[in-house]
Coordinates of C-alpha atoms in Angstrom, one line a residue:
X1 CA 10.1 -3.2 18.6
X2 CA 7.0 -4.8 20.0
X3 CA 5.2 -7.2 17.6
X4 CA 2.0 -6.6 19.4
X5 CA 2.3 -2.9 18.5
X6 CA 2.9 -3.7 14.9
X7 CA -0.1 -5.9 14.8
X8 CA -2.2 -3.2 16.4
X9 CA -1.2 -0.7 13.6
X10 CA -1.8 -3.5 10.8
X11 CA -5.3 -4.0 12.1
X12 CA -6.0 -0.3 12.5
X13 CA -4.7 0.6 9.0
X14 CA -6.1 -2.3 7.0
X15 CA -9.6 -1.8 8.4
X16 CA -9.7 2.0 7.5
X17 CA -11.6 3.1 4.6
X18 CA -9.4 4.7 2.0
X19 CA -10.3 4.3 -1.6
X20 CA -8.3 6.2 -4.2
X21 CA -8.9 10.1 -3.9
X22 CA -10.5 9.5 -0.5
X23 CA -7.5 8.7 1.7
X24 CA -8.0 11.2 4.5
X25 CA -8.7 8.6 7.4
X26 CA -5.4 6.7 6.5
X27 CA -3.5 10.1 6.4
X28 CA -4.9 11.2 9.7
X29 CA -3.8 8.0 11.3
X30 CA -0.5 7.9 9.8
X31 CA 0.3 11.6 10.8
X32 CA -0.8 11.0 14.4
X33 CA 1.6 7.9 14.6
X34 CA 4.4 9.6 13.0
X35 CA 4.3 13.1 14.7
X36 CA 6.6 12.0 17.5
X37 CA 9.4 11.2 15.4
X38 CA 9.6 14.0 12.7
X39 CA 10.5 17.6 12.8
X40 CA 7.7 18.7 10.3
X41 CA 5.2 17.6 7.8
X42 CA 5.0 18.7 4.2
X43 CA 2.1 18.2 1.9
X44 CA 1.4 18.3 -1.8
X45 CA -1.9 19.6 -3.4
X46 CA -3.0 16.2 -4.3
X47 CA -3.2 15.1 -0.7
X48 CA 0.1 13.2 -0.3
X49 CA 2.1 14.0 2.8
X50 CA 5.6 13.4 4.2
X51 CA 7.1 13.7 7.7
X52 CA 10.6 15.1 7.7
X53 CA 13.5 13.8 10.0
X54 CA 16.3 16.4 9.5
X55 CA 19.9 15.5 9.6
X56 CA 22.3 17.6 11.7
X57 CA 24.5 17.5 8.8
X58 CA 24.5 20.7 6.6
X59 CA 23.3 20.3 3.1
X60 CA 22.4 16.8 3.6
X61 CA 21.2 14.5 0.8
X62 CA 17.4 13.9 0.8
X63 CA 16.0 10.4 0.9
X64 CA 12.3 9.6 0.1
X65 CA 10.4 6.7 1.5
X66 CA 7.1 6.4 -0.3
X67 CA 4.2 4.3 0.5
X68 CA 0.7 4.9 -0.9
X69 CA -2.4 5.3 1.2
X70 CA -5.2 4.2 -1.2
X71 CA -6.7 0.7 -1.7
X72 CA -8.8 -0.7 -4.5
X73 CA -12.4 0.2 -4.1
X74 CA -15.6 1.5 -5.9
X75 CA -17.6 4.7 -6.4
X76 CA -21.3 4.9 -6.4
X77 CA -22.8 5.7 -9.9
X78 CA -26.5 5.1 -9.3
X79 CA -29.1 4.6 -6.6
X80 CA -32.0 2.5 -7.9
X81 CA -35.6 3.2 -7.1
X82 CA -35.7 0.1 -5.0
X83 CA -32.7 1.0 -2.9
X84 CA -29.8 -0.7 -4.6
X85 CA -26.4 0.8 -5.2
X86 CA -24.6 0.5 -8.6
X87 CA -20.9 1.4 -8.8
X88 CA -17.7 1.6 -10.8
X89 CA -14.3 0.4 -9.9
X90 CA -11.5 2.6 -8.6
X91 CA -8.4 0.5 -9.4
X92 CA -7.8 -2.8 -11.0
X93 CA -10.2 -5.5 -10.0
X94 CA -11.4 -8.8 -11.4
X95 CA -15.0 -9.0 -12.2
X96 CA -15.7 -12.5 -10.9
X97 CA -14.9 -12.2 -7.2
X98 CA -17.5 -9.7 -5.9
X99 CA -20.8 -11.4 -5.9
X100 CA -22.1 -12.2 -2.3
X101 CA -19.2 -10.2 -0.7
X102 CA -19.7 -7.9 2.1
X103 CA -18.6 -4.2 1.3
X104 CA -18.8 -1.0 3.1
X105 CA -20.0 2.3 2.1
X106 CA -18.5 5.7 3.6
X107 CA -20.9 8.5 3.4
X108 CA -20.1 12.2 3.4
X109 CA -20.6 12.4 7.0
X110 CA -18.1 9.6 7.7
X111 CA -20.5 7.0 8.6
X112 CA -19.9 3.4 7.6
X113 CA -22.8 1.5 6.1
X114 CA -22.4 -2.2 5.2
X115 CA -24.0 -4.0 2.4
X116 CA -23.9 -7.3 0.4
X117 CA -23.2 -7.5 -3.4
X118 CA -26.1 -9.1 -5.1
X119 CA -25.9 -12.6 -6.5
X120 CA -28.3 -15.0 -8.2
X121 CA -29.0 -18.1 -5.9
X122 CA -28.6 -21.6 -7.4
X123 CA -32.3 -22.0 -7.4
X124 CA -32.9 -19.2 -9.9
X125 CA -30.0 -19.9 -12.2
X126 CA -30.4 -21.2 -15.8
X127 CA -26.9 -22.3 -16.3
X128 CA -26.3 -19.7 -19.1
X129 CA -25.4 -16.7 -16.8
X130 CA -22.2 -14.9 -17.8
X131 CA -19.8 -13.2 -15.2
X132 CA -21.4 -9.8 -14.7
X133 CA -19.2 -6.7 -15.3
X134 CA -18.7 -4.3 -12.4
X135 CA -21.2 -1.8 -13.7
X136 CA -23.9 -4.6 -13.6
X137 CA -23.3 -5.4 -9.9
X138 CA -25.5 -4.0 -7.1
X139 CA -24.8 -3.5 -3.4
X140 CA -27.7 -4.3 -1.1
X141 CA -27.6 -2.2 2.0
X142 CA -31.0 -3.3 3.2
X143 CA -32.7 -0.2 1.8
X144 CA -36.1 -0.4 0.0
X145 CA -36.1 2.9 -1.9
X146 CA -33.8 5.6 -3.1
X147 CA -35.2 7.9 -0.5
X148 CA -34.3 5.5 2.3
X149 CA -30.7 5.3 0.9
X150 CA -30.4 9.1 0.9
X151 CA -31.8 9.2 4.5
X152 CA -28.8 7.1 5.3
X153 CA -26.6 10.0 4.1
X154 CA -25.4 8.1 0.9
X155 CA -25.1 9.8 -2.4
X156 CA -23.7 9.2 -5.9
X157 CA -19.9 9.7 -5.7
X158 CA -19.5 8.1 -2.3
X159 CA -17.0 5.3 -2.1
X160 CA -17.0 1.6 -1.2
X161 CA -14.3 -0.8 0.0
X162 CA -14.3 -4.3 1.3
X163 CA -15.7 -4.8 4.8
X164 CA -12.9 -7.1 6.3
X165 CA -11.3 -7.5 9.7
X166 CA -7.7 -8.6 10.2
X167 CA -7.8 -12.3 11.0
X168 CA -4.9 -14.4 12.2
X169 CA -4.7 -17.8 10.3
X170 CA -1.7 -19.4 11.8
X171 CA 1.3 -18.4 13.8
X172 CA 2.7 -16.3 11.0
X173 CA 0.0 -15.8 8.5
X174 CA -2.9 -13.3 8.5
X175 CA -5.8 -12.2 6.2
X176 CA -6.9 -8.5 5.7
X177 CA -8.2 -6.2 3.1
X178 CA -5.8 -3.5 1.7
X179 CA -2.5 -5.0 2.7
X180 CA -1.7 -3.4 -0.7
X181 CA -0.7 -1.0 0.5
X182 CA -1.3 -0.5 4.3
X183 CA 2.0 -2.6 4.5
X184 CA 3.8 0.5 3.2
X185 CA 1.9 2.8 5.7
X186 CA 2.9 0.6 8.6
X187 CA 6.5 0.3 7.7
X188 CA 6.6 4.0 7.1
X189 CA 5.6 4.8 10.8
X190 CA 7.9 2.0 12.1
X191 CA 11.0 2.9 10.2
X192 CA 10.7 6.4 11.9
X193 CA 10.3 4.7 15.3
X194 CA 13.3 2.6 14.8
X195 CA 15.5 5.5 13.8
X196 CA 14.1 7.9 16.4
X197 CA 17.4 8.2 18.4
X198 CA 19.7 7.9 15.4
X199 CA 21.5 11.0 13.8
X200 CA 21.3 10.2 10.1
X201 CA 23.7 11.6 7.4
X202 CA 20.7 12.3 5.3
X203 CA 17.4 14.2 5.5
X204 CA 14.7 11.6 5.6
X205 CA 11.3 12.2 4.0
X206 CA 8.8 9.6 5.0
X207 CA 5.2 9.4 3.8
X208 CA 2.6 8.3 1.4
X209 CA 1.1 9.2 -1.8
X210 CA -2.5 9.1 -3.0
X211 CA -4.3 7.6 -6.0
X212 CA -1.5 4.9 -6.8
X213 CA -4.2 2.3 -7.6
X214 CA -5.7 4.4 -10.4
X215 CA -2.5 5.1 -12.3
X216 CA 0.4 6.2 -10.0
X217 CA -1.3 9.6 -9.9
X218 CA 0.1 10.9 -6.7
X219 CA 3.8 10.0 -7.1
X220 CA 5.0 12.7 -9.4
X221 CA 3.6 15.5 -7.3
X222 CA 5.5 14.1 -4.3
X223 CA 8.7 13.6 -6.0
X224 CA 8.6 17.1 -7.4
X225 CA 7.9 18.6 -3.9
X226 CA 10.8 16.7 -2.3
X227 CA 13.3 16.5 -5.1
X228 CA 15.0 13.6 -3.4
X229 CA 18.5 12.3 -4.2
X230 CA 17.4 8.7 -3.7
X231 CA 13.8 7.2 -3.3
X232 CA 12.6 3.9 -1.7
X233 CA 9.1 2.8 -2.6
X234 CA 7.4 0.4 0.0
X235 CA 4.5 -1.4 -1.6
X236 CA 2.8 -4.8 -1.7
X237 CA 2.8 -7.1 -4.6
X238 CA 0.8 -10.2 -5.7
X239 CA 2.1 -13.5 -4.7
X240 CA 1.4 -16.4 -7.2
X241 CA 2.4 -19.3 -5.0
X242 CA -0.6 -21.3 -4.3
X243 CA 0.8 -24.2 -6.4
X244 CA 4.3 -23.6 -5.3
X245 CA 7.2 -21.6 -6.6
X246 CA 6.4 -19.9 -9.9
X247 CA 9.3 -18.0 -11.7
X248 CA 10.0 -15.1 -9.4
X249 CA 6.4 -14.2 -8.7
X250 CA 6.5 -14.3 -5.0
X251 CA 6.3 -16.8 -2.2
X252 CA 4.9 -16.2 1.2
X253 CA 7.5 -16.6 4.0
X254 CA 10.5 -16.2 1.6
X255 CA 11.3 -12.7 2.7
X256 CA 11.3 -9.2 1.3
X257 CA 11.1 -8.7 -2.5
X258 CA 14.1 -7.5 -4.5
X259 CA 12.0 -6.2 -7.5
X260 CA 14.4 -6.4 -10.4
X261 CA 11.9 -5.5 -13.1
X262 CA 8.2 -4.6 -13.4
X263 CA 5.9 -3.0 -16.0
X264 CA 7.0 0.6 -15.0
X265 CA 10.7 0.3 -13.9
X266 CA 14.0 -1.6 -14.0
X267 CA 16.1 -1.7 -10.9
X268 CA 19.6 -0.2 -11.6
X269 CA 22.3 -2.7 -11.1
X270 CA 24.1 -0.4 -8.7
X271 CA 21.1 -0.3 -6.5
X272 CA 20.4 -4.0 -6.9
X273 CA 23.8 -4.9 -5.7
X274 CA 23.6 -2.5 -2.7
X275 CA 20.4 -4.1 -1.6
X276 CA 21.8 -7.6 -2.0
X277 CA 25.0 -6.9 -0.1
X278 CA 22.9 -5.4 2.9
X279 CA 20.6 -8.4 2.9
X280 CA 23.4 -10.8 2.7
X281 CA 25.6 -9.0 5.4
X282 CA 22.7 -8.9 7.7
X283 CA 21.1 -12.4 7.2
X284 CA 17.9 -10.8 5.8
X285 CA 15.6 -13.2 4.0
X286 CA 14.9 -11.9 0.5
X287 CA 13.6 -13.2 -2.9
X288 CA 14.0 -11.8 -6.4
X289 CA 10.7 -10.6 -7.9
X290 CA 9.3 -9.7 -11.3
X291 CA 5.9 -8.2 -11.9
X292 CA 3.8 -7.1 -14.9
X293 CA 2.4 -4.4 -12.8
X294 CA 4.1 -1.4 -11.4
X295 CA 4.5 0.8 -8.3
X296 CA 4.9 4.5 -7.5
X297 CA 8.6 4.0 -8.3
X298 CA 7.5 4.0 -12.0
X299 CA 6.8 7.7 -11.8
X300 CA 9.4 8.7 -9.2
X301 CA 12.4 7.4 -10.9
X302 CA 11.7 9.5 -14.1
X303 CA 10.9 12.7 -12.1
X304 CA 13.2 15.8 -12.3
X305 CA 16.6 14.6 -13.9
X306 CA 16.2 11.0 -12.7
X307 CA 16.0 9.7 -9.2
X308 CA 17.7 6.4 -8.2
X309 CA 14.7 4.3 -7.0
X310 CA 14.3 0.8 -5.5
X311 CA 11.1 -1.1 -4.1
X312 CA 11.4 -2.7 -0.8
X313 CA 8.4 -4.8 -0.8
X314 CA 6.4 -7.8 0.3
X315 CA 4.1 -10.2 -1.4
X316 CA 0.6 -11.3 -0.6
X317 CA -2.0 -13.8 -2.0
X318 CA -5.1 -12.5 -3.5
X319 CA -4.5 -8.8 -3.3
X320 CA -7.1 -6.5 -5.0
X321 CA -9.9 -8.5 -3.4
X322 CA -11.8 -8.7 -0.1
X323 CA -9.1 -10.7 1.6
X324 CA -5.3 -10.8 1.0
X325 CA -3.1 -13.6 2.8
X326 CA 0.3 -12.5 4.0
X327 CA 3.1 -13.7 6.2
X328 CA 4.2 -11.3 8.9
X329 CA 7.8 -12.6 8.7
X330 CA 8.1 -11.0 5.3
X331 CA 7.1 -7.7 6.7
X332 CA 9.9 -7.9 9.4
X333 CA 12.4 -8.8 6.7
X334 CA 11.4 -5.8 4.6
X335 CA 11.5 -3.5 7.8
X336 CA 15.0 -4.8 8.6
X337 CA 16.2 -4.3 5.0
X338 CA 14.8 -0.7 4.9
X339 CA 16.5 0.2 8.2
X340 CA 19.9 -1.0 6.9
X341 CA 19.4 0.9 3.6
X342 CA 18.9 4.1 5.5
X343 CA 21.6 3.6 7.9
X344 CA 24.2 2.9 5.3
X345 CA 23.2 5.6 2.8
X346 CA 26.3 7.9 2.9
X347 CA 26.9 10.6 0.5
X348 CA 29.6 8.6 -1.3
X349 CA 27.0 5.7 -1.6
X350 CA 24.3 8.1 -2.9
X351 CA 26.8 9.5 -5.5
X352 CA 27.4 6.0 -6.8
X353 CA 23.7 5.3 -7.2
X354 CA 23.4 8.6 -9.0
X355 CA 26.2 7.6 -11.5
X356 CA 28.3 10.5 -10.3
X357 CA 31.3 8.4 -9.2

């Protein structure tokens, strides 16, 4: 598959505006890219969607590949009389990284309006300033009154995300906003393209959920709609490697993540060993990973009577900020492992993962 096309997709998807609950631009892009490779789309009533690639085999097992479309962002809570915007966070963010940053508002007509988060210049500081809470920050879009803001089509409840372009840093490393989890959105598209001429033993459901960043809210609806026999979550996790290797917390360039434990799920040993054997047999770079956070797998694996679930992820530095730094080689390792997982998921293997044999 052409690396240039992959980078085009990464650029398009990371630069789209898709705060939790407002994922429509991402969904539209993904459906357009996936439509040549699927037999139909199914949707749930929260806004999640899946493309279905049907097996020619009767009564085939169902395999779910789940990304999430949303990125961390903000929602406007107040428009001040002098034209500043106050907001609340959508998803988990640190308070101390937003002052002086460039963010973008999407109004209800779909227009993008760029602004700068206010900060106090050194000249006016006393030295006693505390780190402001998110509710105390203001976005300056250049307006001088609340009327001017509303003339720009902006209202309370509109959403804000970072205003960041994909940037190549070195041969293999890039910076972007929303790599958590437009990584999963890209791989969802490309796994279908890779398998377009392959007759699978399983019915493949590939798509993305909504509102992951605000508490894994869209995953349960998707799992209950599909009722898969096996699920694979594709998500991006924080790397903690700026001072070197640090106890299974992710290193850029070391390969896809084998997430053995997080705050929402423990990887079953049968599934762990299946992933490890495929990675070793196919010379795929991988690393063990443990996280205090979680993914949509935390909800999916508990759904129905239990769904064997694994996360095939990548790590990136500085996620949940205006710029994440990632290594494109990790993406290709993850894509290769995901492809091998799907190609080797026989009914017998699925039964083993389900504790039925």
